[in-house]
Coordinates of C-alpha atoms in Angstrom, one line a residue:
M20 CA 76.3 162.6 91.5
N21 CA 73.0 163.6 89.9
K22 CA 73.6 161.0 87.1
I23 CA 74.2 158.3 89.7
L24 CA 71.1 159.3 91.6
D25 CA 69.1 159.2 88.3
I26 CA 70.3 155.6 87.8
V27 CA 69.5 154.5 91.3
T28 CA 66.0 156.0 91.2
S29 CA 65.1 155.1 87.6
K30 CA 61.7 153.4 87.1
N31 CA 62.5 151.9 83.7
L32 CA 65.8 150.1 84.5
T33 CA 65.8 146.7 86.0
Y34 CA 68.1 145.9 89.0
E35 CA 70.7 144.3 86.7
Q36 CA 70.6 147.2 84.3
K37 CA 71.2 149.6 87.2
V38 CA 74.2 147.6 88.4
V39 CA 75.8 147.8 84.9
A40 CA 75.0 151.5 84.6
L41 CA 76.5 152.3 88.0
A42 CA 79.7 150.4 87.2
H43 CA 79.9 152.4 84.0
A44 CA 79.4 155.6 85.8
A45 CA 82.2 154.7 88.3
E46 CA 84.6 154.0 85.4
N47 CA 83.8 157.3 83.8
S48 CA 84.7 159.1 87.0
L49 CA 88.3 158.3 86.1
E50 CA 90.6 160.2 83.7
V51 CA 93.5 157.9 82.9
L52 CA 93.9 158.4 79.1
S53 CA 96.1 161.0 77.5
I54 CA 93.9 162.9 75.0
P55 CA 95.3 166.0 73.2
E56 CA 93.1 169.0 72.8
A57 CA 92.9 168.6 69.0
T58 CA 91.5 165.2 69.5
R59 CA 89.0 166.5 72.1
H60 CA 87.8 169.0 69.6
Y61 CA 86.8 166.2 67.2
M62 CA 85.2 164.4 70.1
D63 CA 83.3 167.5 71.2
T64 CA 81.9 168.0 67.7
G65 CA 81.0 164.3 67.5
A66 CA 83.3 163.6 64.5
I67 CA 85.2 161.1 66.7
C68 CA 82.9 158.9 68.8
D69 CA 84.2 156.4 71.4
L70 CA 80.8 154.6 71.6
D71 CA 80.7 155.2 75.3
E72 CA 83.3 152.5 76.0
G73 CA 84.3 154.2 79.2
H74 CA 87.3 156.3 80.4
A75 CA 89.4 153.5 81.8
P76 CA 89.6 150.3 79.6
Y77 CA 89.8 147.2 81.8
R78 CA 88.4 144.6 79.4
P79 CA 88.5 144.2 75.6
R80 CA 85.4 145.4 73.8
Y81 CA 84.7 142.0 72.1
V82 CA 86.1 138.7 73.3
M83 CA 86.0 135.6 71.1
P84 CA 86.9 132.5 73.2
D85 CA 87.9 129.3 71.6
Y86 CA 85.0 127.3 73.0
E87 CA 85.9 124.2 71.1
K88 CA 89.2 124.1 72.9
A89 CA 87.4 124.7 76.2
V90 CA 84.9 121.9 75.6
K91 CA 87.7 119.5 74.6
N92 CA 90.0 120.4 77.6
G93 CA 87.6 121.4 80.3
C94 CA 88.2 124.6 82.4
E95 CA 90.4 124.4 85.5
F96 CA 89.4 127.8 86.8
L97 CA 85.7 127.0 86.8
Q98 CA 86.4 123.5 88.1
L99 CA 84.7 121.9 85.1
E100 CA 85.8 118.7 83.4
A101 CA 85.5 118.2 79.7
P102 CA 81.8 117.3 79.1
K103 CA 80.9 113.8 78.0
D104 CA 77.2 114.0 77.0
L105 CA 74.6 116.5 75.9
D106 CA 73.5 117.5 79.4
E107 CA 77.1 118.1 80.5
V108 CA 78.0 120.2 77.4
L109 CA 75.0 122.4 77.7
Q110 CA 75.7 123.0 81.4
F111 CA 79.4 123.5 80.7
L112 CA 78.6 126.2 78.1
T113 CA 76.0 128.1 80.2
I114 CA 78.5 128.3 83.1
L115 CA 81.4 129.4 80.8
Y116 CA 79.3 132.0 79.1
R117 CA 78.5 133.6 82.5
H118 CA 82.2 134.4 82.9
V119 CA 83.1 135.8 79.5
P120 CA 83.5 139.6 79.6
S121 CA 82.9 142.3 77.0
I122 CA 82.0 145.9 76.7
T123 CA 78.3 145.0 77.4
S124 CA 79.2 142.9 80.5
Y125 CA 77.7 140.0 78.7
P126 CA 79.3 137.6 76.2
V127 CA 79.0 138.9 72.7
Y128 CA 80.1 135.5 71.1
L129 CA 78.8 132.1 72.0
G130 CA 80.8 130.1 69.4
N131 CA 79.8 127.8 66.6
I132 CA 77.0 126.3 68.7
D133 CA 76.0 123.7 66.2
K134 CA 79.6 122.3 66.1
L135 CA 79.9 122.5 69.9
I136 CA 76.7 120.5 70.4
E137 CA 76.8 118.1 67.4
P138 CA 79.3 115.5 68.9
F139 CA 77.1 115.0 71.9
L140 CA 73.9 114.2 69.9
E141 CA 74.9 110.6 69.2
G142 CA 72.4 108.2 70.7
V143 CA 70.0 111.1 71.6
T144 CA 66.6 111.1 69.8
D145 CA 65.3 114.3 68.2
E146 CA 62.6 114.5 70.8
E147 CA 65.1 114.3 73.7
A148 CA 67.5 116.7 72.0
E149 CA 64.8 119.3 71.3
K150 CA 63.6 119.4 74.9
K151 CA 67.2 119.9 76.2
L152 CA 68.1 122.5 73.5
K153 CA 64.9 124.4 74.0
L154 CA 65.7 124.8 77.7
F155 CA 69.2 125.9 76.8
L156 CA 68.0 128.5 74.3
V157 CA 65.4 129.9 76.7
Y158 CA 68.1 130.1 79.4
L159 CA 70.3 132.1 77.0
D160 CA 67.6 134.5 76.1
R161 CA 66.5 135.1 79.6
T162 CA 69.9 135.5 81.3
I163 CA 72.0 137.1 78.6
T164 CA 69.7 140.1 78.3
D165 CA 71.5 141.8 75.6
G166 CA 70.9 141.6 71.8
F167 CA 74.6 142.0 71.0
C168 CA 75.1 138.4 72.0
H169 CA 75.9 136.3 68.8
A170 CA 76.1 132.6 67.9
N171 CA 77.2 131.0 64.6
L172 CA 76.0 128.1 62.5
G173 CA 77.6 126.3 59.5
P174 CA 79.0 126.3 56.9
E175 CA 78.4 122.6 57.1
E176 CA 75.0 121.2 57.7
T177 CA 74.6 119.6 61.1
R178 CA 71.7 117.9 62.9
A179 CA 72.3 120.3 65.8
G180 CA 72.0 123.3 63.4
R181 CA 68.7 122.1 62.0
L182 CA 67.3 121.6 65.5
V183 CA 68.4 125.1 66.6
L184 CA 66.7 126.6 63.5
K185 CA 63.5 124.7 64.2
L186 CA 63.4 125.8 67.8
E187 CA 64.3 129.4 67.1
K188 CA 61.3 129.6 64.7
E189 CA 59.1 128.4 67.6
L190 CA 60.7 130.4 70.4
Q191 CA 61.0 133.8 68.7
N192 CA 63.9 134.7 70.9
A193 CA 65.9 137.9 70.4
V194 CA 69.0 136.3 71.9
P195 CA 71.3 135.0 70.6
N196 CA 71.7 136.8 67.3
L197 CA 72.5 134.0 64.8
T198 CA 74.5 133.9 61.6
L199 CA 74.8 131.1 59.1
K200 CA 78.3 131.0 57.6
Y201 CA 77.3 130.2 54.0
D202 CA 79.5 128.7 51.3
K203 CA 77.8 127.4 48.2
D204 CA 80.4 124.7 47.8
I205 CA 79.9 123.4 51.4
T206 CA 76.4 124.4 52.5
P207 CA 73.6 122.3 51.0
D208 CA 70.9 124.4 49.4
S209 CA 68.3 122.7 51.5
Y210 CA 70.0 123.8 54.7
A211 CA 70.5 127.4 53.5
E212 CA 66.9 127.5 52.4
L213 CA 65.8 126.3 55.9
A214 CA 67.8 129.1 57.4
L215 CA 66.3 131.8 55.1
Y216 CA 62.8 130.4 55.7
T217 CA 63.4 130.6 59.4
S218 CA 64.6 134.2 59.1
L219 CA 61.3 135.3 57.6
Y220 CA 59.6 134.2 60.9
C221 CA 62.1 135.3 63.5
A222 CA 64.7 137.5 61.8
N223 CA 67.3 134.8 62.5
P224 CA 69.8 133.8 61.2
A225 CA 71.6 136.3 59.0
I226 CA 73.8 135.0 56.2
C227 CA 77.6 135.5 56.1
N228 CA 79.9 135.1 53.0
H229 CA 82.1 132.4 54.5
K230 CA 84.6 132.3 51.7
M231 CA 85.5 136.0 51.9
H232 CA 85.9 136.1 55.6
K233 CA 87.8 132.8 55.8
A234 CA 90.2 134.2 53.3
T235 CA 90.8 137.2 55.7
Y236 CA 91.1 135.4 59.0
G237 CA 91.2 131.7 58.6
D238 CA 89.4 130.7 61.8
Y239 CA 86.8 133.5 62.5
G240 CA 83.6 134.1 64.4
I241 CA 80.8 136.6 64.2
S242 CA 80.0 138.5 67.4
S243 CA 77.7 141.3 68.5
C244 CA 75.9 142.8 65.5
Y245 CA 78.0 141.3 62.7
N246 CA 81.6 141.8 63.9
I247 CA 84.0 139.4 62.1
L248 CA 86.9 138.7 64.3
P249 CA 89.6 136.0 64.9
I250 CA 88.5 133.1 67.2
G251 CA 90.7 133.0 70.3
G252 CA 91.1 136.8 70.1
G253 CA 88.7 139.7 69.5
S254 CA 88.8 143.4 69.4
Y255 CA 90.4 145.7 72.0
T256 CA 88.2 148.7 71.0
L257 CA 85.8 150.1 68.5
S258 CA 85.8 153.9 67.9
R259 CA 84.1 155.5 64.9
I260 CA 84.5 158.4 62.7
V261 CA 81.1 160.1 62.1
L262 CA 81.6 161.4 58.6
P263 CA 78.8 164.0 58.3
R264 CA 79.8 165.7 61.6
L265 CA 83.3 166.0 60.2
A266 CA 82.0 167.2 56.8
A267 CA 80.1 170.0 58.6
E268 CA 83.5 171.6 59.3
A269 CA 84.8 171.4 55.7
T270 CA 85.2 174.5 53.6
N271 CA 85.0 172.5 50.4
R272 CA 85.4 169.0 49.0
E273 CA 89.1 169.2 48.4
Q274 CA 89.9 170.5 51.9
F275 CA 87.8 167.7 53.4
L276 CA 89.7 165.0 51.4
T277 CA 93.2 166.3 51.7
E278 CA 93.3 168.1 55.1
L279 CA 90.3 167.6 57.4
L280 CA 89.7 163.9 56.9
P281 CA 93.4 162.8 57.2
D282 CA 93.8 164.8 60.4
C283 CA 90.7 163.4 62.0
L284 CA 91.7 159.9 61.0
S285 CA 95.2 160.3 62.6
R286 CA 93.7 161.7 65.8
M287 CA 91.3 158.9 66.1
G288 CA 94.0 156.3 65.5
D289 CA 96.1 157.9 68.2
Y290 CA 93.2 157.8 70.6
M291 CA 92.5 154.2 69.9
N292 CA 96.1 153.3 70.5
E293 CA 96.0 155.1 73.8
R294 CA 93.0 152.9 74.8
I295 CA 94.9 149.8 73.7
R296 CA 98.0 150.8 75.5
F297 CA 96.2 151.3 78.8
L298 CA 94.3 148.0 78.4
V299 CA 97.3 145.9 77.6
E300 CA 100.0 147.6 79.7
E301 CA 98.1 148.8 82.8
S302 CA 94.8 147.1 83.3
N303 CA 96.3 143.6 83.7
F304 CA 93.4 142.0 81.9
F305 CA 95.4 139.5 80.0
E306 CA 97.6 138.6 83.0
I307 CA 94.6 137.8 85.3
S308 CA 91.9 136.4 83.0
F309 CA 91.5 132.6 83.2
L310 CA 90.5 132.7 79.5
S311 CA 94.0 133.9 78.7
K312 CA 95.8 131.7 81.2
E313 CA 94.1 128.5 79.9
G314 CA 94.6 129.4 76.3
F315 CA 91.0 130.1 75.3
I316 CA 92.1 133.6 74.2
S317 CA 95.5 135.0 73.2
R318 CA 96.5 138.6 73.4
D319 CA 98.2 138.4 70.0
K320 CA 94.9 137.5 68.3
F321 CA 93.2 140.8 69.2
L322 CA 93.0 143.8 66.9
A323 CA 91.5 147.3 66.8
M324 CA 88.3 148.0 64.9
F325 CA 88.2 151.4 63.2
G326 CA 84.6 152.3 62.7
V327 CA 83.0 154.3 59.9
V328 CA 79.5 155.7 59.9
G329 CA 77.4 158.1 57.8
L330 CA 79.1 157.8 54.4
A331 CA 75.8 158.5 52.7
E332 CA 75.1 161.8 54.5
C333 CA 78.7 162.9 54.2
T334 CA 78.7 162.3 50.5
N335 CA 75.5 164.2 50.0
M336 CA 76.7 167.2 52.0
L337 CA 79.9 167.4 49.9
M338 CA 78.1 167.0 46.6
E339 CA 75.9 170.1 47.4
D340 CA 73.4 169.0 44.8
P341 CA 70.1 167.4 45.9
E342 CA 69.8 165.8 42.5
K343 CA 73.1 163.9 43.0
T344 CA 72.7 161.6 45.9
Y345 CA 74.5 158.5 47.3
G346 CA 73.2 155.3 45.9
H347 CA 71.5 157.0 43.0
N348 CA 74.2 159.0 41.2
A349 CA 77.5 157.9 39.7
E350 CA 79.3 161.1 40.6
A351 CA 78.2 160.8 44.2
D352 CA 79.1 157.2 44.4
D353 CA 82.6 157.9 42.9
L354 CA 83.1 160.6 45.6
A355 CA 82.0 158.1 48.3
E356 CA 84.5 155.6 47.1
Q357 CA 87.2 158.3 47.1
I358 CA 86.4 159.1 50.7
M359 CA 86.6 155.4 51.6
K360 CA 90.0 155.1 49.8
V361 CA 91.4 157.9 52.0
I362 CA 90.1 156.1 55.1
A363 CA 91.3 152.6 53.9
D364 CA 94.8 154.0 53.1
Y365 CA 95.1 155.4 56.6
A366 CA 93.9 152.2 58.2
G367 CA 96.1 150.0 56.1
T368 CA 99.3 152.0 56.8
A369 CA 99.0 153.5 60.3
N370 CA 100.4 151.5 63.2
A371 CA 97.9 149.9 65.5
L372 CA 99.4 148.9 68.9
Y373 CA 99.5 145.2 69.8
S374 CA 97.6 144.2 66.7
E375 CA 99.9 141.5 65.3
V376 CA 97.0 139.4 64.0
F377 CA 96.1 142.2 61.5
D378 CA 99.7 143.1 60.6
N379 CA 99.7 145.9 63.2
H380 CA 97.2 148.0 61.3
F381 CA 93.6 149.1 62.0
A382 CA 90.7 146.9 60.7
L383 CA 87.9 148.9 59.2
H384 CA 84.3 148.2 60.3
A385 CA 81.0 149.6 58.9
Q386 CA 79.6 150.7 62.3
V387 CA 75.9 150.4 62.7
G388 CA 75.1 153.6 64.6
I389 CA 73.7 154.2 68.1
D390 CA 70.4 155.3 69.6
S391 CA 71.4 159.0 69.8
D392 CA 72.2 159.2 66.0
H393 CA 69.8 161.5 64.1
G394 CA 70.1 161.7 60.3
I395 CA 73.2 159.4 60.3
T396 CA 72.9 156.2 58.3
S397 CA 74.7 153.0 59.5
G398 CA 78.1 152.4 58.0
V399 CA 78.0 152.7 54.2
R400 CA 74.3 151.8 53.8
I401 CA 71.8 153.7 51.6
P402 CA 69.5 155.8 53.9
V403 CA 66.1 154.2 54.8
G404 CA 63.5 155.5 52.5
M405 CA 66.0 156.1 49.7
E406 CA 66.6 152.5 48.7
P407 CA 66.9 151.8 44.9
E408 CA 63.8 150.4 43.4
L409 CA 65.5 147.2 42.2
M410 CA 67.1 145.0 44.9
Y411 CA 69.9 143.9 42.6
D412 CA 70.9 147.6 42.0
H413 CA 71.0 147.9 45.8
L414 CA 73.2 144.8 46.2
R415 CA 75.6 146.0 43.4
H416 CA 76.0 149.3 45.2
S417 CA 76.6 147.5 48.5
A418 CA 79.3 145.2 47.1
R419 CA 81.2 148.3 45.9
F420 CA 81.7 149.4 49.5
H421 CA 81.6 146.1 51.4
K422 CA 85.1 145.4 50.1
F423 CA 86.6 148.0 52.4
F424 CA 85.5 146.3 55.6
P425 CA 87.2 143.1 56.9
T426 CA 85.6 143.2 60.3
G427 CA 82.0 143.6 59.1
C428 CA 79.7 145.3 56.7
A429 CA 76.1 144.3 56.3
D430 CA 72.7 145.1 54.7
I431 CA 69.3 144.5 56.1
F432 CA 66.2 143.9 54.0
S433 CA 62.6 143.9 55.2
F434 CA 60.8 141.3 53.1
D435 CA 57.2 140.5 52.1
P436 CA 56.0 137.5 54.1
T437 CA 55.2 135.7 50.9
G438 CA 59.0 135.1 50.6
R439 CA 58.4 132.2 53.1
N440 CA 56.7 130.3 50.2
N441 CA 59.9 130.3 48.1
P442 CA 63.1 130.0 50.1
A443 CA 64.9 128.8 47.0
A444 CA 64.4 132.2 45.4
M445 CA 65.6 133.8 48.6
L446 CA 68.8 131.7 48.3
D447 CA 69.2 132.8 44.7
I448 CA 69.3 136.4 46.0
V449 CA 72.0 135.5 48.5
K450 CA 74.1 133.6 45.9
G451 CA 73.8 136.6 43.6
A452 CA 74.8 139.1 46.3
F453 CA 77.8 137.0 47.4
S454 CA 79.0 136.6 43.8
L455 CA 79.1 140.4 43.5
G456 CA 81.2 140.6 46.7
D457 CA 78.6 141.4 49.3
K458 CA 79.8 140.1 52.7
Y459 CA 76.8 139.8 54.9
I460 CA 73.0 140.0 54.3
S461 CA 70.0 139.6 56.6
F462 CA 66.2 139.5 56.2
Y463 CA 63.1 139.8 58.3
A464 CA 59.5 139.7 57.4
S465 CA 57.6 143.0 57.4
D466 CA 54.9 141.5 59.6
S467 CA 57.4 140.0 62.1
D468 CA 57.5 141.0 65.8
L469 CA 61.2 140.5 65.7
V470 CA 63.1 143.1 63.6
R471 CA 66.7 143.8 63.0
I472 CA 67.6 147.3 64.2
T473 CA 71.1 147.9 62.9
G474 CA 72.4 144.4 63.3
Y475 CA 70.9 143.1 66.5
L476 CA 67.3 141.9 67.1
V477 CA 64.5 143.6 69.1
K478 CA 60.8 142.8 69.4
R479 CA 58.4 145.5 68.3
S480 CA 56.2 144.4 71.3
E481 CA 59.0 145.1 73.7
M482 CA 59.7 148.5 72.1
E483 CA 56.1 149.4 72.7
K484 CA 56.5 148.6 76.4
Y485 CA 59.7 150.7 76.5
Y486 CA 57.9 153.6 74.9
E487 CA 55.2 153.4 77.6
G488 CA 57.9 153.7 80.3
E489 CA 57.9 150.1 81.4
A490 CA 61.1 148.2 82.5
V491 CA 62.0 145.6 79.9
L492 CA 64.3 142.5 80.3
Q493 CA 66.8 143.2 77.5
N494 CA 68.8 146.4 77.6
T495 CA 69.1 146.5 73.8
V496 CA 65.4 147.3 73.7
H497 CA 66.3 150.8 75.0
L498 CA 68.9 151.2 72.2
G499 CA 66.7 149.6 69.6
G500 CA 63.6 151.5 70.5
D501 CA 65.3 154.9 70.2
N502 CA 67.2 153.9 67.0
Y503 CA 64.0 152.5 65.4
R504 CA 62.2 155.8 65.9
N505 CA 65.2 158.1 65.2
A506 CA 66.2 156.3 62.0
H507 CA 62.6 155.7 60.9
L508 CA 63.3 152.0 60.4
E509 CA 59.6 151.3 59.9
N510 CA 60.1 152.9 56.5
R511 CA 62.5 150.4 55.2
K512 CA 61.5 149.4 51.7
V513 CA 59.7 146.1 51.8
R514 CA 61.2 143.8 49.1
G515 CA 59.5 140.9 47.3
L516 CA 60.5 138.2 44.9
Q517 CA 59.0 139.7 41.8

């Protein structure tokens, strides 16, 4: 009851944030999941983390509606006919977004917005389109007050995409998070360069290796931070194994690899299956959701994301040699890959309930971390402040570990603002990274107000308000502000084009 009273009387939560927090507190008052004591042990130590998803799953964590189908067919439940012009499609989307659930209570995926809008630009001048799109983008930023909201562009160049990039540079919005699906055989250099140029003003968009993800899923979208999931489906859940907290229990390296890690992986998989079982069999989400009834999502296109975090710290702990560290030493990196192979072998063979779209196995995800993490680096990244001197050494290291993660693995680079003067050179970096096997890369300028925290965007100016105890519009400022300080993200190595 004290926690609920704290929410009700909080001075730095908005009304809307209080409502969401109170709903979460109500859910956590229930105990409907069967969790063995051995699993609870790992949860108590923090080795298994449920990312505060709640004790009674009643909606999937990430929902990826087929918006193109909705725009084509209209929506019976919302009493919306298929849109016929630009005004109608923008209104249609804003209404539909309002009714798409997720773990955050906001939509985490807004679709390939350039392709949704492009057919309705015929006969509309750039001036008219910009005014309407600007109002649309401002509406999204002010009403979907959560940085985990994501929209996609590309891989083809579109007029709508160019207009969105132009407007985002002007608006400096934190929402939506944007990604350009990039394929060197499809995406014109000039379009990719515009995207990179824009990112060095507003940290948007990030760049995704389209070929690699299309080969995994076919029709995919990017949601939340950088979660790669099937369109028309999504992810039931995302739990994570916090490797350094597990390594703290190990008696030696061999015991960690052969006993402790396999046991923890099995316990976490069983826990995730229990969450999926309740969601599918007892919550009735898929039976009652209009998204499911009208075919905008399908239960058999959902999977389970198996998160991994803190590989760097885990490796360094097991090496027991401060001179041999992750990202800088071949023996340490070999150990890290050995750890990942144990995890990947489990994920690729264990049974994941109701996950037909991924052959009934778990899909690995390089989880980005949370605000309460201290001394734990996102996914398989090299810790901030320990980045290799040469960027291509960094990218080669990243590619070695990106290969394990079909549902998302990314790197973030703070860049010198002079990069704005040479977007072609920036694109060469992306092409080189993707040729190595990197899956996702993002940039922001070191002098930008907007920064990428772990995958989502937050304004430094908003974090300062949060630090002063002020209420702020977007709830991800709370997460981002704590993560920014705890992980010392201000110390990211600033890269240049030299």
